[in-house]
């Protein structure tokens, strides 16, 4: 794995290397607060994750109750409706219609984080599916890293039963799918991998409203040694993290070299 930080403005590599994140980092209590940073530890990823860690900005710096945000990287594009703080409010028909979101408070800058508290309506919505009644089923909508316990990742984790314990442990189950390692929401995963040079567009993710850039390109080489024998290890760009609040893009390349049993000293 190779990781680098680049300027969002000009694509130049920054002198300070981003740290390798060995475990998930949460805003507060693990599992009960937004996931700020997902672990970098993964065997392989079948696609490139595109993650946006940042904020929504009211256009022109004038406070607004709702701001439309969008971002794109290459062919991947996503839109979000971002609200200021709202509360659940009973309707005049009471229990029949249930509680609905109150008018939102105006904001200038609002973090783009997953909803972690059902006591308040989500701040981020799918523009095509606005929040209705409190108890109605709704799709979580966001752009940040997805916890491993959420359904979109958990379904790929495989089966850890008595047969696994007896025949496979501590290795991964036979039905484990590497899609488990994808930390981006499914609609932010790019099949076939990004290569660098793809267009980036951010709308209302920076104070200036519109920002255009490109995914930085870098020549990254890796050589692995099996005993004294060197072997070139192809690397794929499998993670792009946009950090517009700090004018930064983090890129991660990863390679996988299968080893036969004769190369393992077990």
XYZ file of N, CA and C in Angstrom:
798
model
N 0.839 -1.183 0.000
C 0.000 0.000 0.000
C 0.878 1.239 0.000
N 0.526 2.194 -0.867
C 1.215 3.480 -0.946
C 0.167 4.567 -0.821
N 0.442 5.561 0.007
C -0.528 6.622 0.269
C 0.144 7.971 0.120
N -0.539 8.911 -0.520
C 0.029 10.234 -0.714
C -1.029 11.312 -0.596
N -0.598 12.525 -0.235
C -1.487 13.683 -0.115
C -1.123 14.693 -1.192
N -2.159 15.272 -1.809
C -1.963 16.202 -2.918
C -2.837 17.436 -2.720
N -2.416 18.527 -3.342
C -3.169 19.772 -3.260
C -4.400 19.696 -4.156
N -5.548 20.109 -3.617
C -6.769 20.160 -4.412
C -6.700 21.259 -5.463
N -5.900 22.283 -5.205
C -5.829 23.424 -6.124
C -5.001 23.125 -7.369
N -3.818 22.548 -7.193
C -2.940 22.366 -8.354
C -2.459 20.927 -8.548
N -2.885 20.003 -7.693
C -2.529 18.606 -7.858
C -1.119 18.255 -7.449
N -0.375 19.205 -6.906
C 1.003 18.928 -6.509
C 1.034 18.103 -5.225
N 2.039 17.219 -5.147
C 2.175 16.385 -3.954
C 2.595 17.241 -2.766
N 1.940 17.031 -1.635
C 2.253 17.768 -0.427
C 3.427 17.105 0.282
N 4.201 17.909 0.994
C 5.407 17.388 1.642
C 5.081 16.471 2.811
N 3.931 16.676 3.444
C 3.567 15.864 4.601
C 2.738 14.665 4.150
N 3.214 13.466 4.465
C 2.502 12.254 4.065
C 1.316 12.013 4.992
N 0.176 11.596 4.450
C -0.956 11.261 5.322
C -0.662 9.986 6.089
N -1.139 9.860 7.305
C -0.850 8.661 8.105
C -1.627 7.449 7.594
N -1.071 6.266 7.808
C -1.807 5.025 7.573
C -2.766 4.836 8.746
N -4.048 4.756 8.457
C -5.057 4.631 9.511
C -5.277 3.149 9.780
N -4.855 2.700 10.938
C -4.871 1.277 11.256
C -6.201 0.809 11.832
N -7.013 1.736 12.342
C -8.313 1.370 12.903
C -9.282 2.520 12.666
N -10.551 2.197 12.589
C -11.568 3.229 12.374
C -11.477 4.319 13.435
N -11.679 5.557 13.003
C -11.668 6.697 13.917
C -13.042 7.351 13.894
N -13.643 7.498 15.079
C -15.013 7.983 15.218
C -15.034 9.391 15.794
N -16.131 10.093 15.548
C -16.289 11.435 16.102
C -16.489 11.386 17.611
N -17.053 10.300 18.095
C -17.303 10.124 19.531
C -17.307 8.646 19.856
N -18.383 8.180 20.461
C -18.492 6.779 20.830
C -18.535 5.901 19.579
N -17.671 4.892 19.484
C -17.669 4.015 18.312
C -19.035 3.373 18.074
N -19.499 3.461 16.851
C -20.779 2.875 16.482
C -21.979 3.749 16.770
N -21.816 4.752 17.622
C -22.935 5.630 17.979
C -22.686 7.070 17.563
N -21.621 7.301 16.817
C -21.275 8.634 16.332
C -20.775 8.498 14.894
N -20.656 9.601 14.158
C -20.194 9.488 12.767
C -18.784 8.922 12.665
N -18.574 8.088 11.638
C -17.245 7.563 11.343
C -16.469 8.647 10.599
N -15.395 9.131 11.214
C -14.609 10.210 10.604
C -13.592 9.672 9.598
N -12.890 8.592 9.983
C -11.861 8.011 9.119
C -11.997 6.493 9.168
N -12.018 5.857 7.996
C -12.076 4.396 7.936
C -10.667 3.830 7.883
N -10.512 2.652 8.429
C -9.210 1.991 8.420
C -8.707 1.798 6.988
N -7.396 1.983 6.818
C -6.764 1.740 5.523
C -6.438 0.264 5.301
N -6.574 -0.547 6.335
C -6.140 -1.937 6.256
C -7.136 -2.750 5.434
N -6.662 -3.283 4.311
C -7.493 -4.100 3.428
C -6.581 -4.950 2.563
N -7.056 -6.133 2.202
C -6.278 -6.984 1.312
C -6.342 -6.463 -0.122
N -7.552 -6.172 -0.582
C -7.746 -5.663 -1.934
C -9.129 -5.008 -2.024
N -9.289 -4.154 -3.019
C -10.576 -3.538 -3.307
C -10.876 -3.750 -4.788
N -12.071 -4.263 -5.122
C -12.411 -4.504 -6.527
C -12.714 -3.242 -7.325
N -12.824 -2.088 -6.651
C -13.148 -0.832 -7.328
C -12.484 0.310 -6.573
N -12.527 1.504 -7.156
C -11.976 2.679 -6.480
C -13.046 3.326 -5.611
N -12.748 3.479 -4.338
C -13.621 4.224 -3.426
C -13.406 5.720 -3.626
N -14.493 6.468 -3.754
C -14.436 7.921 -3.759
C -15.192 8.411 -2.535
N -14.488 9.060 -1.627
C -15.073 9.505 -0.357
C -14.906 11.016 -0.238
N -15.968 11.679 0.188
C -15.918 13.125 0.427
C -16.020 13.377 1.918
N -14.954 13.918 2.509
C -14.927 14.296 3.927
C -14.815 15.811 3.985
N -15.901 16.475 4.275
C -15.862 17.933 4.246
C -17.123 18.550 4.802
N -17.533 19.673 4.199
C -18.660 20.449 4.698
C -19.464 21.006 3.535
N -20.705 21.342 3.827
C -21.539 22.088 2.894
C -21.443 23.569 3.243
N -21.317 24.419 2.231
C -21.193 25.856 2.429
C -22.356 26.588 1.764
N -22.975 27.507 2.500
C -24.039 28.320 1.921
C -23.444 29.236 0.849
N -24.044 29.284 -0.343
C -23.498 30.116 -1.424
C -23.368 31.576 -1.015
N -22.221 32.127 -1.315
C -21.987 33.532 -1.022
C -21.803 33.850 0.447
N -21.769 32.832 1.292
C -21.594 33.066 2.724
C -22.834 33.601 3.419
N -23.983 33.601 2.724
C -25.230 34.068 3.328
C -25.959 32.883 3.947
N -26.312 32.933 5.239
C -26.946 31.786 5.901
C -28.182 31.297 5.156
N -28.278 29.979 5.011
C -29.432 29.365 4.365
C -29.857 28.142 5.159
N -31.143 27.832 5.092
C -31.664 26.669 5.803
C -31.347 25.371 5.069
N -31.255 25.438 3.750
C -31.013 24.257 2.926
C -30.047 24.608 1.806
N -29.082 23.735 1.570
C -28.090 23.956 0.512
C -27.986 22.680 -0.323
N -27.990 22.840 -1.638
C -27.816 21.708 -2.543
C -26.325 21.526 -2.827
N -25.837 20.335 -2.571
C -24.427 19.995 -2.748
C -24.317 18.904 -3.807
N -23.286 18.965 -4.614
C -23.013 17.874 -5.537
C -21.511 17.753 -5.730
N -21.079 16.569 -6.111
C -19.668 16.366 -6.427
C -19.550 15.250 -7.448
N -18.511 15.316 -8.251
C -18.281 14.292 -9.260
C -16.784 14.054 -9.401
N -16.448 12.804 -9.695
C -15.077 12.403 -9.998
C -15.172 11.452 -11.184
N -14.686 11.890 -12.337
C -14.851 11.081 -13.532
C -16.322 10.861 -13.818
N -16.726 9.603 -13.985
C -18.119 9.287 -14.296
C -19.008 9.219 -13.065
N -18.414 9.253 -11.866
C -19.194 9.177 -10.633
C -19.728 10.545 -10.247
N -21.035 10.643 -10.033
C -21.643 11.917 -9.642
C -22.701 11.673 -8.575
N -22.768 12.577 -7.594
C -23.740 12.426 -6.515
C -24.236 13.797 -6.061
N -25.519 13.848 -5.700
C -26.129 15.085 -5.205
C -26.680 14.847 -3.803
N -26.618 15.889 -2.973
C -27.115 15.808 -1.605
C -27.855 17.100 -1.270
N -28.957 16.962 -0.546
C -29.642 18.118 0.023
C -29.245 18.206 1.492
N -28.666 19.332 1.882
C -28.136 19.490 3.240
C -28.956 20.538 3.985
N -29.469 20.153 5.141
C -30.295 21.037 5.965
C -29.536 21.488 7.209
N -29.957 22.636 7.733
C -29.516 23.024 9.057
C -30.230 22.172 10.103
N -29.967 22.445 11.371
C -30.549 21.642 12.452
C -32.075 21.661 12.379
N -32.656 20.459 12.494
C -34.108 20.317 12.528
C -34.497 19.440 13.718
N -35.740 19.530 14.110
C -36.280 18.705 15.188
C -37.497 17.955 14.673
N -37.810 16.837 15.331
C -39.056 16.156 15.015
C -40.206 16.933 15.653
N -41.242 17.174 14.869
C -42.370 17.990 15.345
C -43.678 17.281 15.034
N -44.541 17.168 16.047
C -45.831 16.514 15.838
C -46.709 17.342 14.909
N -47.416 16.634 14.029
C -48.332 17.316 13.117
C -49.655 17.582 13.821
N -50.477 18.380 13.195
C -51.756 18.736 13.830
C -52.708 17.544 13.883
N -52.429 16.498 13.074
C -53.247 15.291 13.128
C -52.685 14.253 14.088
N -51.637 14.649 14.823
C -51.116 13.802 15.892
C -50.593 12.467 15.421
N -51.062 11.403 16.082
C -50.501 10.071 15.843
C -50.753 9.549 14.436
N -51.776 10.053 13.754
C -52.105 9.524 12.438
C -50.988 9.817 11.435
N -50.492 11.034 11.424
C -49.407 11.398 10.523
C -48.038 11.316 11.196
N -48.035 11.264 12.531
C -46.767 11.134 13.245
C -45.952 12.414 13.247
N -44.670 12.281 13.612
C -43.782 13.430 13.690
C -43.082 13.658 12.355
N -42.926 14.919 12.012
C -42.250 15.299 10.770
C -41.177 16.345 11.080
N -40.209 16.547 10.183
C -39.152 17.524 10.461
C -39.691 18.950 10.570
N -39.150 19.686 11.538
C -39.472 21.105 11.668
C -38.697 21.891 10.614
N -39.020 23.183 10.410
C -38.188 24.013 9.524
C -36.737 24.010 10.009
N -35.794 24.033 9.075
C -34.375 23.955 9.416
C -33.812 25.302 9.818
N -32.851 25.270 10.737
C -32.132 26.493 11.106
C -31.140 26.843 9.997
N -30.945 28.130 9.781
C -30.006 28.572 8.751
C -28.563 28.297 9.184
N -27.700 28.035 8.212
C -26.293 27.794 8.505
C -25.440 28.369 7.384
N -24.167 28.568 7.704
C -23.176 28.963 6.699
C -22.307 27.768 6.328
N -21.972 26.943 7.336
C -21.133 25.766 7.115
C -21.701 24.620 7.933
N -21.880 23.464 7.286
C -22.471 22.301 7.949
C -21.664 21.053 7.600
N -21.187 20.278 8.610
C -20.410 19.068 8.311
C -21.213 18.067 7.490
N -20.540 17.415 6.547
C -21.162 16.357 5.745
C -20.896 15.029 6.432
N -21.717 14.726 7.441
C -21.532 13.513 8.231
C -22.819 12.706 8.239
N -22.651 11.387 8.366
C -23.812 10.515 8.465
C -24.619 10.841 9.716
N -25.945 10.651 9.617
C -26.804 10.844 10.788
C -26.488 9.774 11.819
N -26.265 10.191 13.060
C -25.918 9.247 14.118
C -26.927 9.261 15.259
N -27.923 10.134 15.197
C -28.873 10.288 16.292
C -30.276 10.381 15.708
N -31.103 9.353 15.955
C -32.463 9.333 15.413
C -33.377 10.323 16.123
N -32.880 10.971 17.175
C -33.723 11.940 17.880
C -33.892 13.229 17.088
N -33.064 13.418 16.067
C -33.213 14.590 15.196
C -33.257 14.093 13.753
N -33.975 14.789 12.861
C -34.002 14.375 11.454
C -32.611 14.454 10.832
N -32.330 13.616 9.833
C -31.013 13.657 9.199
C -30.764 14.994 8.517
N -29.522 15.462 8.607
C -29.162 16.732 7.980
C -28.930 16.569 6.481
N -28.609 15.347 6.044
C -28.326 15.085 4.635
C -29.391 14.148 4.074
N -29.935 14.528 2.919
C -30.974 13.723 2.292
C -30.663 13.499 0.816
N -31.231 12.420 0.285
C -31.288 12.214 -1.149
C -32.291 13.217 -1.714
N -31.878 14.070 -2.654
C -32.825 15.059 -3.200
C -34.103 14.433 -3.753
N -34.027 13.162 -4.156
C -35.195 12.481 -4.719
C -36.059 11.816 -3.649
N -35.576 11.774 -2.401
C -36.314 11.092 -1.339
C -36.247 11.905 -0.048
N -36.942 13.034 0.031
C -36.900 13.851 1.252
C -37.513 13.118 2.438
N -37.060 13.480 3.626
C -37.528 12.843 4.856
C -38.987 13.173 5.106
N -39.772 12.142 5.425
C -41.176 12.331 5.744
C -41.427 12.092 7.218
N -42.300 11.115 7.514
C -42.613 10.810 8.905
C -41.416 10.187 9.612
N -41.340 10.383 10.922
C -40.213 9.900 11.706
C -40.071 8.392 11.631
N -41.190 7.665 11.712
C -41.121 6.203 11.773
C -41.122 5.553 10.393
N -41.205 6.346 9.347
C -41.191 5.779 7.999
C -39.783 5.302 7.648
N -39.704 4.224 6.871
C -38.404 3.750 6.427
C -37.779 4.776 5.495
N -36.493 5.023 5.656
C -35.813 5.969 4.792
C -34.386 5.494 4.527
N -33.898 5.911 3.390
C -32.551 5.532 2.973
C -31.543 6.509 3.554
N -30.514 5.958 4.229
C -29.433 6.814 4.696
C -28.686 7.359 3.482
N -28.353 8.628 3.533
C -27.728 9.291 2.386
C -26.548 10.104 2.889
N -25.402 9.900 2.289
C -24.215 10.632 2.696
C -23.091 10.389 1.721
N -21.907 10.876 2.071
C -20.772 10.792 1.151
C -19.479 10.390 1.849
N -19.530 10.175 3.157
C -18.337 9.830 3.920
C -18.119 8.334 4.001
N -17.102 7.905 4.756
C -16.809 6.475 4.879
C -17.930 5.720 5.579
N -18.140 4.484 5.149
C -19.223 3.644 5.670
C -18.663 2.668 6.700
N -19.271 2.573 7.881
C -18.792 1.610 8.889
C -18.925 0.167 8.403
N -18.026 -0.683 8.881
C -18.025 -2.088 8.476
C -19.266 -2.832 8.950
N -19.960 -2.305 9.955
C -21.138 -2.981 10.495
C -22.408 -2.670 9.716
N -22.347 -1.721 8.792
C -23.538 -1.380 8.023
C -23.804 -2.438 6.957
N -25.070 -2.540 6.568
C -25.504 -3.610 5.684
C -24.720 -3.676 4.376
N -24.411 -2.531 3.776
C -23.752 -2.532 2.467
C -22.377 -3.189 2.515
N -21.750 -3.233 3.692
C -20.462 -3.908 3.843
C -20.631 -5.265 4.532
N -21.489 -5.312 5.520
C -21.613 -6.529 6.337
C -22.015 -7.749 5.508
N -22.823 -7.538 4.459
C -23.294 -8.681 3.661
C -22.150 -9.373 2.929
N -20.990 -8.707 2.823
C -19.853 -9.291 2.118
C -18.825 -9.920 3.061
N -19.118 -9.919 4.361
C -18.123 -10.355 5.344
C -17.938 -11.867 5.391
N -18.901 -12.623 4.889
C -18.786 -14.075 4.920
C -19.430 -14.687 6.158
N -19.312 -16.006 6.255
C -19.978 -16.765 7.315
C -18.957 -17.252 8.338
N -19.187 -16.872 9.584
C -18.292 -17.258 10.674
C -19.065 -18.197 11.611
N -19.128 -19.453 11.231
C -19.893 -20.427 11.989
C -18.971 -21.523 12.532
N -19.576 -22.591 13.014
C -18.773 -23.677 13.592
C -17.869 -24.319 12.538
N -18.370 -24.426 11.305
C -17.558 -25.017 10.240
C -16.347 -24.149 9.942
N -16.556 -22.833 9.928
C -15.407 -21.927 9.731
C -14.417 -22.076 10.883
N -14.920 -22.122 12.097
C -14.051 -22.239 13.265
C -13.238 -23.534 13.225
N -13.866 -24.578 12.732
C -13.206 -25.889 12.702
C -12.223 -26.012 11.534
N -12.605 -25.485 10.353
C -11.845 -25.789 9.140
C -11.024 -24.631 8.583
N -11.375 -23.373 8.937
C -10.742 -22.240 8.254
C -10.025 -21.275 9.188
N -10.537 -21.088 10.388
C -9.980 -20.073 11.284
C -8.477 -20.283 11.450
N -7.680 -19.207 11.444
C -8.080 -17.791 11.487
C -8.202 -17.138 10.108
N -8.236 -17.926 9.016
C -8.326 -17.356 7.680
C -9.759 -16.920 7.379
N -9.911 -16.092 6.344
C -11.230 -15.581 5.977
C -12.121 -16.723 5.495
N -13.435 -16.598 5.671
C -14.356 -17.638 5.201
C -14.298 -17.784 3.680
N -14.706 -18.941 3.188
C -14.683 -19.177 1.744
C -15.668 -18.262 1.023
N -16.721 -17.783 1.714
C -17.695 -16.899 1.065
C -17.417 -15.422 1.355
N -16.221 -15.117 1.857
C -15.849 -13.713 2.040
C -15.698 -13.047 0.679
N -16.224 -11.809 0.557
C -16.150 -11.048 -0.693
C -15.315 -9.796 -0.435
N -14.278 -9.522 -1.256
C -13.452 -8.324 -1.043
C -14.239 -7.015 -1.098
N -15.486 -7.040 -1.593
C -16.306 -5.829 -1.548
C -16.495 -5.337 -0.112
N -16.270 -6.217 0.846
C -16.338 -5.804 2.252
C -15.378 -4.659 2.536
N -14.245 -4.629 1.840
C -13.230 -3.609 2.108
C -13.563 -2.252 1.483
N -14.608 -2.170 0.662
C -14.980 -0.886 0.051
C -15.603 0.015 1.118
N -14.965 1.152 1.379
C -15.437 2.030 2.456
C -16.386 3.112 1.968
N -16.514 3.287 0.651
C -17.415 4.308 0.116
C -18.822 3.738 -0.033
N -19.859 4.574 -0.006
C -21.192 4.091 -0.342
C -21.169 3.436 -1.725
N -22.041 2.458 -1.967
C -21.997 1.739 -3.246
C -22.038 2.640 -4.475
N -22.779 3.754 -4.418
C -22.855 4.625 -5.599
C -21.640 5.544 -5.732
N -20.653 5.396 -4.839
C -19.401 6.152 -4.938
C -18.202 5.226 -5.190
N -18.499 4.025 -5.657
C -17.453 3.069 -6.014
C -17.348 3.010 -7.534
N -16.128 3.175 -8.040
C -15.903 3.240 -9.492
C -15.295 1.930 -9.971
N -16.065 1.106 -10.705
C -15.512 -0.162 -11.221
C -14.384 0.111 -12.218
N -13.423 -0.797 -12.256
C -12.329 -0.659 -13.213
C -11.217 0.258 -12.761
N -11.399 0.929 -11.639
C -10.396 1.780 -11.000
C -10.164 3.105 -11.758
N -9.981 4.152 -10.971
C -9.508 5.427 -11.507
C -8.005 5.321 -11.756
N -7.511 6.155 -12.666
C -6.098 6.096 -13.028
C -5.363 7.413 -12.787
N -6.100 8.456 -12.441
C -5.515 9.785 -12.350
C -5.824 10.556 -13.616
N -6.073 11.860 -13.462
C -6.413 12.692 -14.596
C -7.904 12.895 -14.786
N -8.737 12.174 -14.025
C -10.188 12.344 -14.148
C -10.617 13.696 -13.579
N -11.653 14.266 -14.169
C -12.147 15.576 -13.739
C -12.858 15.478 -12.389
N -12.653 16.483 -11.558
C -13.342 16.619 -10.272
C -14.149 17.911 -10.290
N -15.378 17.844 -9.813
C -16.184 19.057 -9.658
C -16.875 19.021 -8.299
N -16.750 20.097 -7.555
C -17.360 20.233 -6.233
C -18.264 21.457 -6.241
N -19.522 21.272 -5.870
C -20.486 22.372 -5.830
C -20.936 22.585 -4.387
N -20.692 23.773 -3.871
C -21.035 24.163 -2.502
C -20.332 23.293 -1.449
N -19.134 22.814 -1.792
C -18.279 22.098 -0.841
C -17.112 22.969 -0.387
N -17.011 24.180 -0.920
C -15.971 25.142 -0.569
C -16.623 26.517 -0.463
N -15.997 27.453 0.250
C -16.610 28.780 0.386
C -16.823 29.497 -0.949
N -16.009 29.166 -1.976
C -16.177 29.849 -3.268
C -17.269 29.232 -4.127
N -17.936 28.181 -3.645
C -19.118 27.665 -4.325
C -18.842 26.593 -5.359
N -17.971 26.853 -6.308
C -17.663 25.896 -7.364
C -16.163 25.685 -7.435
N -15.746 24.431 -7.409
C -14.330 24.108 -7.497
C -14.153 22.980 -8.511
N -13.253 23.193 -9.435
C -12.917 22.158 -10.414
C -11.446 21.797 -10.260
N -11.150 20.517 -10.415
C -9.779 20.022 -10.286
C -9.684 18.722 -11.070
N -8.558 18.051 -10.954
C -8.405 16.724 -11.556
C -7.768 15.802 -10.527
N -8.043 14.503 -10.664
C -7.384 13.527 -9.801
C -5.891 13.555 -10.132
N -5.028 13.793 -9.143
C -3.587 13.863 -9.421
C -3.067 12.581 -10.060
N -2.077 12.736 -10.890
C -1.394 11.585 -11.478
C -0.023 11.447 -10.826
N 0.367 10.228 -10.592
C 1.671 9.967 -9.979
C 2.162 8.606 -10.454
N 3.440 8.509 -10.680
C 4.039 7.235 -11.059
C 4.486 6.526 -9.781
N 3.797 5.458 -9.475
C 4.049 4.727 -8.235
C 4.487 3.315 -8.596
N 5.654 2.924 -8.125
C 6.176 1.592 -8.399
C 6.449 0.855 -7.088
N 6.286 -0.459 -7.139
C 6.542 -1.272 -5.954
C 7.164 -2.590 -6.390
N 8.121 -3.040 -5.627
C 8.776 -4.307 -5.898
C 8.752 -5.143 -4.625
N 8.304 -6.377 -4.768
C 8.241 -7.283 -3.623
C 9.325 -8.338 -3.766
N 9.812 -8.798 -2.634
C 10.847 -9.828 -2.630
C 10.298 -11.098 -1.995
N 10.408 -12.191 -2.724
C 10.105 -13.508 -2.168
C 11.444 -14.204 -2.005
N 11.928 -14.245 -0.788
C 13.300 -14.661 -0.556
C 14.207 -13.583 -1.118
N 15.087 -13.954 -2.028
C 15.988 -12.971 -2.639
C 15.537 -12.585 -4.041
N 14.364 -13.063 -4.444
C 13.886 -12.824 -5.810
C 12.949 -11.627 -5.855
N 13.315 -10.553 -6.601
C 12.423 -9.397 -6.717
C 11.305 -9.662 -7.721
N 10.152 -9.091 -7.452
C 9.020 -9.232 -8.360
C 8.237 -7.932 -8.373
N 7.969 -7.405 -9.585
C 7.186 -6.181 -9.699
C 5.771 -6.430 -9.210
N 5.271 -5.477 -8.435
C 3.928 -5.597 -7.866
C 3.047 -4.491 -8.446
N 2.112 -4.832 -9.338
C 1.221 -3.800 -9.897
C 0.371 -3.161 -8.805
N 0.236 -1.848 -8.859
C -0.551 -1.108 -7.884
C -1.755 -0.465 -8.565
N -2.872 -0.473 -7.876
C -4.097 0.148 -8.392
C -4.511 1.281 -7.474
N -4.997 2.354 -8.059
C -5.531 3.470 -7.277
C -6.927 3.070 -6.812
N -7.036 2.671 -5.525
C -8.320 2.137 -5.065
C -9.035 3.016 -4.042
N -8.425 4.141 -3.653
C -9.102 5.026 -2.693
C -8.755 6.478 -3.003
N -9.798 7.295 -3.169
C -9.648 8.742 -3.361
C -10.484 9.421 -2.286
N -9.824 10.169 -1.410
C -10.532 10.892 -0.345
C -10.387 12.389 -0.616
N -11.505 13.034 -0.864
C -11.533 14.476 -1.096
C -11.710 15.183 0.242
N -10.822 16.146 0.520
C -10.873 16.912 1.773
C -10.852 18.404 1.433
N -11.954 18.914 0.873
C -11.938 20.314 0.427
C -11.764 21.329 1.550
N -12.148 20.995 2.785
C -11.947 21.946 3.888
C -10.478 22.271 4.087
N -9.618 21.302 3.778
C -8.170 21.516 3.927
C -7.463 21.581 2.577
N -8.245 21.718 1.497
C -7.677 21.829 0.137
C -6.762 20.648 -0.177
N -7.226 19.431 0.140
C -6.355 18.261 0.036
C -7.085 17.079 -0.597
N -6.334 16.255 -1.303
C -6.812 14.976 -1.820
C -5.841 13.897 -1.361
N -6.367 12.857 -0.743
C -5.544 11.711 -0.356
C -5.781 10.570 -1.340
N -4.708 10.000 -1.858
C -4.793 8.874 -2.786
C -4.098 7.660 -2.174
N -4.692 6.494 -2.389
C -4.098 5.244 -1.910
C -4.036 4.245 -3.054
N -2.833 3.706 -3.266
C -2.615 2.634 -4.229
C -2.354 1.344 -3.448
N -2.811 0.231 -4.022
C -2.662 -1.040 -3.306
C -2.343 -2.152 -4.315
N -1.513 -3.076 -3.877
C -1.187 -4.226 -4.705
C -1.308 -5.505 -3.913
N -1.568 -6.600 -4.620
C -1.754 -7.886 -3.970
C -0.909 -8.920 -4.705
N -0.091 -9.634 -3.961
C 0.773 -10.666 -4.537
C 0.434 -12.008 -3.905
N -0.281 -12.875 -4.637
C -0.614 -14.198 -4.069
C 0.649 -15.016 -3.826
N 0.672 -15.729 -2.735
C 1.804 -16.575 -2.376
C 1.381 -18.040 -2.352
N 2.135 -18.884 -2.998
C 1.878 -20.304 -2.906
C 2.316 -20.846 -1.554
N 1.866 -22.023 -1.225
C 2.211 -22.612 0.075
C 3.713 -22.807 0.240
N 4.416 -23.037 -0.867
C 5.858 -23.270 -0.763
C 6.607 -22.019 -0.327
N 5.942 -20.819 -0.456
C 6.597 -19.577 -0.046
C 6.231 -19.180 1.371
N 5.387 -19.970 2.019
C 4.957 -19.649 3.376
C 5.709 -20.521 4.387
N 6.249 -19.892 5.356
C 6.953 -20.629 6.425
C 5.988 -20.809 7.598
N 5.058 -21.739 7.458
C 4.064 -21.947 8.497
C 4.345 -23.281 9.194
